[in-house]
Structures are given as structure tokens and as C-alpha cells.
């Protein structure tokens, strides 16, 4: 990014929900830690080049200790002989106030999602590098835009446009062909990183440096816009961005223009991500080979239930059979299925030695061909994620300048009375396709999808690439049809949102992921491949679309 072409600001997003738990455990071991140490190694290589080229750096690598990372950066800059003004943003860490604010007692980390105005304050007052703790991912882009264009909290449409651009950039190469449903259409062996050209009205062009791999198309940008979002109102601490107003247009090779984004006042509360230890878990995977797979699985479960003493039985035992076996297989692995046992309990002893002992002792008394993928090990702690909401006025958002001065950043003002007519939500269905012949085929022959996690919920966005395909998608992929295609969702609350400008529907699957990625609730704990599973399901598709 630093050598590929002109750049004003380089941003970096380090803080997934799971990362916050990892950093919290680091901080337990050593209170001076709690930040992303990889960022310091990157700066050792790149800080001199960034300063030479006049590129400012904004990252959330501060994690749970932005002040500690800022100090380490100053030490590094002095050692490298590279004069650097380092600022940081703090106030997101609410763990010391968890009782006052009603946050979970067992929380190891509790951090409010701050907006971009603290970052802007640091940049406007001369910072070369700004490190933050937990801010929204999009704030890393919105903050520099606020500083550059002088926007205020009243510039809602401009802020919303920057937030949308920030959301496109936040996952790096996912906007340039990474994790893209139609990856075979582009060179995605080494996709380049995306960049945004921001304009004073909040519009932007998403592109990448010349000569880098991957592609920037309406499809790649749409996929990222649908990632980890829900309905048309994309709530944030600075603005509510209306995703139903986003317009995407081609602006040349590897250039997609984003404009038309409308902004509304943000909510009066801030989201707080709470990471806690949920208990301990262990896993044993039995390999079942050849004939009678279901009967072998049933035998294991009966024998295992009898082998565990009642007082040592874990609070949760979950069995999952993955039928990876094939009939008349040419290799032993292809003839085998996997039976996974997952055990959880608050008491580490109940998922440790006794669990492994029960599994191993079945070896000579179990099903024919008994073996495990690996010897059982000790249990390991697992985390759970939960979200809370606190009054934004109770959070002390603070910009700490390079000279040590502390600037309080006020919360967004209360919403002003609405004057005139707001943009209408475009939730109406398009006209259906006329009846015609159909062919049974995978959904993915026609539609793209992108999925991910938000705490314990999964997001699944599905989009069409032509207007006729959109008409079919909007009428066909209902909540009921989704439940049919993905039986795992049959008993869960599922919400569908229409985004006609993007020719997309976006589903929120509440509770699919248990208590978040660290909970390891299912085979794909972050729902990363949920969209690809849906695309592989066969439905009756109009032949005119194929």
C-alpha cells in the first residue's frame, strides 16, 4: 500500500470479536499488554517509509491498551530515528465500570464501539499515527475523512457515505476478489488491497493500486457491503447509514463509485462488546469407516454414555456426524465419516482426563475399525460474546494528543426534528417473472452470497447480477424457503431485508452461532461458509435465467 501509489492515510483493522478475547487473556498474564503486537513489527519495517511519503496511519491495534501501544510506538520511532507524532484514542474500555453499567460479572473485556471524531481530533492536531482501542471498523475511514473535510456531526449524508466506504475497506481483500462467490472470473491468487478515493460530499470511488491482483467490480463491492450487516439501517456511533440508498456504478476498470448514501441521526446508545470466559471445552473425533456408518455412530454414543460416571458427566455433550464417506471408495479416507463429540462444562476436570479416558478405553471394545483423528487432550477454556448498550453520554471518549493533552469528544447530538420527507425505504417487491420452464440447478449458478458473524447471530447476504435474476430472487428466497434449504435454521428466528438498489436480500439468523465465535457452537463457528452452503443447494430455476 505504501509503495503502490499515492496515499494520504493508511488504515488497519485488527479487532475481531475473537481478537478482543485473545487480547484480554494477554492482559491477564501481563497488564502491560493487550494490544496487537504484530502492528509494532509492521511499523519497524514501514514507519520510515510512511513518514518519508507523508502517509498518516490510523489503526485500532491498540485493542485493550491503546496508551501502551502509543508509548511503544514512540520508543520504536526514537530507536529508528524517525520523528513521529503519535496520538491515541481511549474511553472505550468500560471493564472498570461494569458493575455501575450493568455489564456481565464474568467479563474479561467490555468495550464500547466509538466513532470517528476522536480519530479526527488527533489528526487535525498534527498526529502522524493514531492508535485506538475498540472503535467501529468504519470509523478508521470516517475519522480521517472528518478531519480532512471538516465535517461536523450535522453532516449526516457525508458521514454515512464515509461509513459505507469504510465498511467496504474494513476486510481488506474481501472487496477485491477475496472470498468472492464468482472467484473463477478473476485472477484472485494474490488480490490487492482496496482503497477509497473520498470526496467532500461523502461519495467515494473504490479502487486498488495498478498492477495488483484481484478485481474491483460492482459484484465484489456488493458482496462486501452485505457482509456482517443486517437491515437497511446500519447503526453507528456517528451516523445511521441507510444501506437502501447506496448506489453503485462502474467508473472505469477496477473502479466502482459509491454515492447517494443518506444518513440519519445515530442512536443515543453505544454498543458494548463483552467477552467473557464461558467455561472449558474438549473435542474427540471418531473415524467411522466403510459400512453401517449410522449404526457405528449409535454404538459409540451408547457406549460413551455408559462409560462416563454420573458425577463426572459434563454439562453439555454434543454429537455431530459428518457423512464425508463415499460408497465403494478408492481410498480409506474417502470411505470414512467423522463423528465429533464436543463437551463443555464450567469445571475443567469434567472435560479433561476423564473424558479422554472414556474415549480411549472404547478402542478395543467398540465398533469395527475404531480410531480417532488425534489422541484426546486436556480441555481448554472457551469464550462467549455478548452485546450490551449504554447511554453514549456515559462513555468518556477522549483524544490523547502527541503532546499529552486530553481532548474530550462529545457524543452525537440528539436527533433534530425531521423537516421535509425522508428518503423512502425501498422495501417493495419487484414484479415477478412470468411463468416458464425451470431446471433443477444449484442456486450458485445464478446468485452470489457472502456470510459472516455478529456475536451469536449469522448474517447471510444474497445478490443477483441482473434485473431479471433479482426479480426471481426477491420472490423465491423467502424466509420459509431459506429454512427449507438450510435445515439448521428451521427453529431459529430469521429476518429478511430487501435491498433493491443492490439487487440483494439480507438475512439475519438469530442464535445460529450460540454465544459467538469463541463459543465454537457449530462446525463453521463464524458462518463464513454459510453462503456457499446455500449456493450449493439445488432449486428449480427458470431456464431463461440459466
mmCIF file of N, CA and C in Angstrom, residues 179 181 226-229 443-444 447-454 456-463 477 482-483 485-490 492-495 506-513 522-537:
data_model
loop_
_atom_site.group_PDB
_atom_site.id
_atom_site.type_symbol
_atom_site.label_atom_id
_atom_site.label_comp_id
_atom_site.label_asym_id
_atom_site.label_seq_id
_atom_site.Cartn_x
_atom_site.Cartn_y
_atom_site.Cartn_z
ATOM 1 N N UNK A 179 -12.609 -14.203 -1.049
ATOM 2 C CA UNK A 179 -13.866 -14.810 -0.564
ATOM 3 C C UNK A 179 -15.039 -14.496 -1.487
ATOM 4 N N UNK A 181 -17.822 -15.057 -4.398
ATOM 5 C CA UNK A 181 -18.583 -16.200 -4.900
ATOM 6 C C UNK A 181 -18.187 -16.585 -6.323
ATOM 7 N N UNK A 226 -22.724 -6.377 1.844
ATOM 8 C CA UNK A 226 -23.681 -7.260 2.503
ATOM 9 C C UNK A 226 -23.068 -7.985 3.690
ATOM 10 N N UNK A 227 -21.757 -7.944 3.824
ATOM 11 C CA UNK A 227 -21.060 -8.731 4.837
ATOM 12 C C UNK A 227 -21.291 -8.150 6.234
ATOM 13 N N UNK A 228 -21.792 -8.980 7.131
ATOM 14 C CA UNK A 228 -21.977 -8.614 8.537
ATOM 15 C C UNK A 228 -22.817 -7.354 8.722
ATOM 16 N N UNK A 229 -23.797 -7.177 7.847
ATOM 17 C CA UNK A 229 -24.786 -6.123 8.038
ATOM 18 C C UNK A 229 -26.151 -6.790 8.166
ATOM 19 N N UNK A 443 -28.252 -22.984 -6.652
ATOM 20 C CA UNK A 443 -28.505 -21.542 -6.583
ATOM 21 C C UNK A 443 -27.292 -20.734 -7.041
ATOM 22 N N UNK A 444 -26.103 -21.263 -6.753
ATOM 23 C CA UNK A 444 -24.882 -20.523 -7.061
ATOM 24 C C UNK A 444 -24.612 -20.347 -8.540
ATOM 25 N N UNK A 447 -26.759 -16.901 -8.377
ATOM 26 C CA UNK A 447 -26.686 -15.903 -7.316
ATOM 27 C C UNK A 447 -25.348 -15.946 -6.591
ATOM 28 N N UNK A 448 -24.934 -14.792 -6.097
ATOM 29 C CA UNK A 448 -23.782 -14.706 -5.218
ATOM 30 C C UNK A 448 -24.230 -14.630 -3.772
ATOM 31 N N UNK A 449 -23.319 -14.939 -2.852
ATOM 32 C CA UNK A 449 -23.652 -14.861 -1.425
ATOM 33 C C UNK A 449 -22.389 -14.544 -0.640
ATOM 34 N N UNK A 450 -22.579 -13.907 0.498
ATOM 35 C CA UNK A 450 -21.486 -13.620 1.446
ATOM 36 C C UNK A 450 -22.078 -13.703 2.841
ATOM 37 N N UNK A 451 -21.400 -14.385 3.744
ATOM 38 C CA UNK A 451 -21.943 -14.590 5.086
ATOM 39 C C UNK A 451 -20.873 -14.351 6.133
ATOM 40 N N UNK A 452 -21.317 -14.141 7.376
ATOM 41 C CA UNK A 452 -20.390 -13.897 8.472
ATOM 42 C C UNK A 452 -21.115 -13.845 9.795
ATOM 43 N N UNK A 453 -20.402 -13.382 10.835
ATOM 44 C CA UNK A 453 -20.940 -13.435 12.189
ATOM 45 C C UNK A 453 -21.057 -12.055 12.806
ATOM 46 N N UNK A 454 -22.049 -11.920 13.666
ATOM 47 C CA UNK A 454 -22.201 -10.776 14.553
ATOM 48 C C UNK A 454 -22.579 -11.330 15.911
ATOM 49 N N UNK A 456 -23.550 -13.918 18.386
ATOM 50 C CA UNK A 456 -24.159 -15.225 18.223
ATOM 51 C C UNK A 456 -25.065 -15.345 17.020
ATOM 52 N N UNK A 457 -25.221 -14.249 16.263
ATOM 53 C CA UNK A 457 -26.084 -14.264 15.077
ATOM 54 C C UNK A 457 -25.241 -14.395 13.815
ATOM 55 N N UNK A 458 -25.847 -14.964 12.788
ATOM 56 C CA UNK A 458 -25.187 -15.040 11.482
ATOM 57 C C UNK A 458 -25.894 -14.103 10.517
ATOM 58 N N UNK A 459 -25.115 -13.541 9.617
ATOM 59 C CA UNK A 459 -25.639 -12.701 8.543
ATOM 60 C C UNK A 459 -25.405 -13.428 7.230
ATOM 61 N N UNK A 460 -26.405 -13.400 6.363
ATOM 62 C CA UNK A 460 -26.308 -14.071 5.065
ATOM 63 C C UNK A 460 -26.900 -13.159 4.002
ATOM 64 N N UNK A 461 -26.037 -12.583 3.182
ATOM 65 C CA UNK A 461 -26.477 -11.721 2.096
ATOM 66 C C UNK A 461 -26.426 -12.465 0.775
ATOM 67 N N UNK A 462 -27.458 -12.293 -0.035
ATOM 68 C CA UNK A 462 -27.556 -12.976 -1.335
ATOM 69 C C UNK A 462 -27.906 -11.924 -2.377
ATOM 70 N N UNK A 463 -27.174 -11.897 -3.496
ATOM 71 C CA UNK A 463 -27.443 -10.880 -4.503
ATOM 72 C C UNK A 463 -27.506 -11.482 -5.909
ATOM 73 N N UNK A 477 -36.582 -16.523 -2.687
ATOM 74 C CA UNK A 477 -35.813 -16.817 -1.483
ATOM 75 C C UNK A 477 -36.447 -16.126 -0.275
ATOM 76 N N UNK A 482 -35.633 -20.333 2.787
ATOM 77 C CA UNK A 482 -34.306 -20.429 3.392
ATOM 78 C C UNK A 482 -34.289 -21.519 4.461
ATOM 79 N N UNK A 483 -35.333 -21.584 5.274
ATOM 80 C CA UNK A 483 -35.395 -22.623 6.302
ATOM 81 C C UNK A 483 -35.388 -24.022 5.663
ATOM 82 N N UNK A 485 -34.009 -24.832 2.729
ATOM 83 C CA UNK A 485 -32.700 -25.092 2.134
ATOM 84 C C UNK A 485 -31.612 -25.283 3.185
ATOM 85 N N UNK A 486 -31.732 -24.600 4.329
ATOM 86 C CA UNK A 486 -30.749 -24.699 5.406
ATOM 87 C C UNK A 486 -31.479 -25.213 6.653
ATOM 88 N N UNK A 487 -31.683 -26.512 6.769
ATOM 89 C CA UNK A 487 -32.491 -27.057 7.867
ATOM 90 C C UNK A 487 -31.994 -26.668 9.249
ATOM 91 N N UNK A 488 -30.721 -26.341 9.362
ATOM 92 C CA UNK A 488 -30.152 -25.924 10.646
ATOM 93 C C UNK A 488 -30.847 -24.668 11.193
ATOM 94 N N UNK A 489 -31.485 -23.901 10.302
ATOM 95 C CA UNK A 489 -32.128 -22.656 10.719
ATOM 96 C C UNK A 489 -33.619 -22.829 11.017
ATOM 97 N N UNK A 490 -34.131 -24.048 10.905
ATOM 98 C CA UNK A 490 -35.579 -24.268 10.926
ATOM 99 C C UNK A 490 -36.246 -23.739 12.185
ATOM 100 N N UNK A 492 -34.933 -21.395 14.277
ATOM 101 C CA UNK A 492 -34.353 -20.118 14.709
ATOM 102 C C UNK A 492 -35.166 -18.937 14.196
ATOM 103 N N UNK A 493 -35.140 -17.809 14.910
ATOM 104 C CA UNK A 493 -35.708 -16.574 14.347
ATOM 105 C C UNK A 493 -34.869 -16.117 13.156
ATOM 106 N N UNK A 494 -35.520 -15.884 12.027
ATOM 107 C CA UNK A 494 -34.837 -15.439 10.812
ATOM 108 C C UNK A 494 -35.549 -14.190 10.294
ATOM 109 N N UNK A 495 -34.774 -13.156 10.007
ATOM 110 C CA UNK A 495 -35.324 -11.899 9.491
ATOM 111 C C UNK A 495 -34.762 -11.652 8.099
ATOM 112 N N UNK A 506 -30.935 -9.695 2.484
ATOM 113 C CA UNK A 506 -30.002 -9.929 3.580
ATOM 114 C C UNK A 506 -30.763 -10.573 4.731
ATOM 115 N N UNK A 507 -30.262 -11.696 5.207
ATOM 116 C CA UNK A 507 -30.919 -12.435 6.282
ATOM 117 C C UNK A 507 -30.102 -12.319 7.563
ATOM 118 N N UNK A 508 -30.792 -12.170 8.678
ATOM 119 C CA UNK A 508 -30.176 -12.313 9.996
ATOM 120 C C UNK A 508 -30.723 -13.585 10.625
ATOM 121 N N UNK A 509 -29.825 -14.496 11.005
ATOM 122 C CA UNK A 509 -30.191 -15.783 11.577
ATOM 123 C C UNK A 509 -29.817 -15.736 13.059
ATOM 124 N N UNK A 510 -30.789 -15.434 13.876
ATOM 125 C CA UNK A 510 -30.543 -15.164 15.285
ATOM 126 C C UNK A 510 -30.216 -16.443 16.050
ATOM 127 N N UNK A 511 -29.053 -16.437 16.732
ATOM 128 C CA UNK A 511 -28.683 -17.560 17.592
ATOM 129 C C UNK A 511 -28.012 -18.723 16.903
ATOM 130 N N UNK A 512 -27.770 -18.632 15.608
ATOM 131 C CA UNK A 512 -27.149 -19.768 14.902
ATOM 132 C C UNK A 512 -25.772 -20.092 15.472
ATOM 133 N N UNK A 513 -25.052 -19.076 15.968
ATOM 134 C CA UNK A 513 -23.670 -19.248 16.402
ATOM 135 C C UNK A 513 -23.527 -19.314 17.913
ATOM 136 N N UNK A 522 -20.745 -24.400 16.474
ATOM 137 C CA UNK A 522 -21.045 -25.236 15.318
ATOM 138 C C UNK A 522 -19.780 -25.453 14.498
ATOM 139 N N UNK A 523 -19.899 -26.307 13.510
ATOM 140 C CA UNK A 523 -18.771 -26.684 12.652
ATOM 141 C C UNK A 523 -18.080 -25.470 12.051
ATOM 142 N N UNK A 524 -18.840 -24.507 11.584
ATOM 143 C CA UNK A 524 -18.318 -23.264 10.997
ATOM 144 C C UNK A 524 -18.705 -22.136 11.964
ATOM 145 N N UNK A 525 -17.900 -21.881 13.009
ATOM 146 C CA UNK A 525 -18.364 -21.039 14.119
ATOM 147 C C UNK A 525 -18.550 -19.574 13.771
ATOM 148 N N UNK A 526 -18.017 -19.120 12.636
ATOM 149 C CA UNK A 526 -18.219 -17.730 12.222
ATOM 150 C C UNK A 526 -19.139 -17.608 11.008
ATOM 151 N N UNK A 527 -19.751 -18.707 10.600
ATOM 152 C CA UNK A 527 -20.679 -18.721 9.455
ATOM 153 C C UNK A 527 -20.027 -18.214 8.178
ATOM 154 N N UNK A 528 -18.730 -18.384 8.056
ATOM 155 C CA UNK A 528 -18.032 -17.875 6.873
ATOM 156 C C UNK A 528 -18.481 -18.590 5.594
ATOM 157 N N UNK A 529 -18.804 -19.868 5.706
ATOM 158 C CA UNK A 529 -19.167 -20.652 4.515
ATOM 159 C C UNK A 529 -20.662 -20.892 4.411
ATOM 160 N N UNK A 530 -21.450 -20.246 5.264
ATOM 161 C CA UNK A 530 -22.897 -20.433 5.213
ATOM 162 C C UNK A 530 -23.448 -20.071 3.838
ATOM 163 N N UNK A 531 -22.957 -18.979 3.261
ATOM 164 C CA UNK A 531 -23.409 -18.563 1.940
ATOM 165 C C UNK A 531 -23.069 -19.565 0.861
ATOM 166 N N UNK A 532 -21.899 -20.182 0.966
ATOM 167 C CA UNK A 532 -21.510 -21.173 -0.036
ATOM 168 C C UNK A 532 -22.327 -22.456 0.110
ATOM 169 N N UNK A 533 -22.703 -22.793 1.328
ATOM 170 C CA UNK A 533 -23.620 -23.923 1.515
ATOM 171 C C UNK A 533 -24.948 -23.626 0.827
ATOM 172 N N UNK A 534 -25.474 -22.426 1.040
ATOM 173 C CA UNK A 534 -26.737 -22.069 0.390
ATOM 174 C C UNK A 534 -26.597 -22.127 -1.127
ATOM 175 N N UNK A 535 -25.499 -21.615 -1.677
ATOM 176 C CA UNK A 535 -25.318 -21.599 -3.132
ATOM 177 C C UNK A 535 -25.221 -23.012 -3.706
ATOM 178 N N UNK A 536 -24.856 -23.981 -2.881
ATOM 179 C CA UNK A 536 -24.735 -25.357 -3.376
ATOM 180 C C UNK A 536 -26.065 -26.103 -3.369
ATOM 181 N N UNK A 537 -27.090 -25.536 -2.745
ATOM 182 C CA UNK A 537 -28.387 -26.202 -2.682
ATOM 183 C C UNK A 537 -29.121 -26.088 -4.018
#
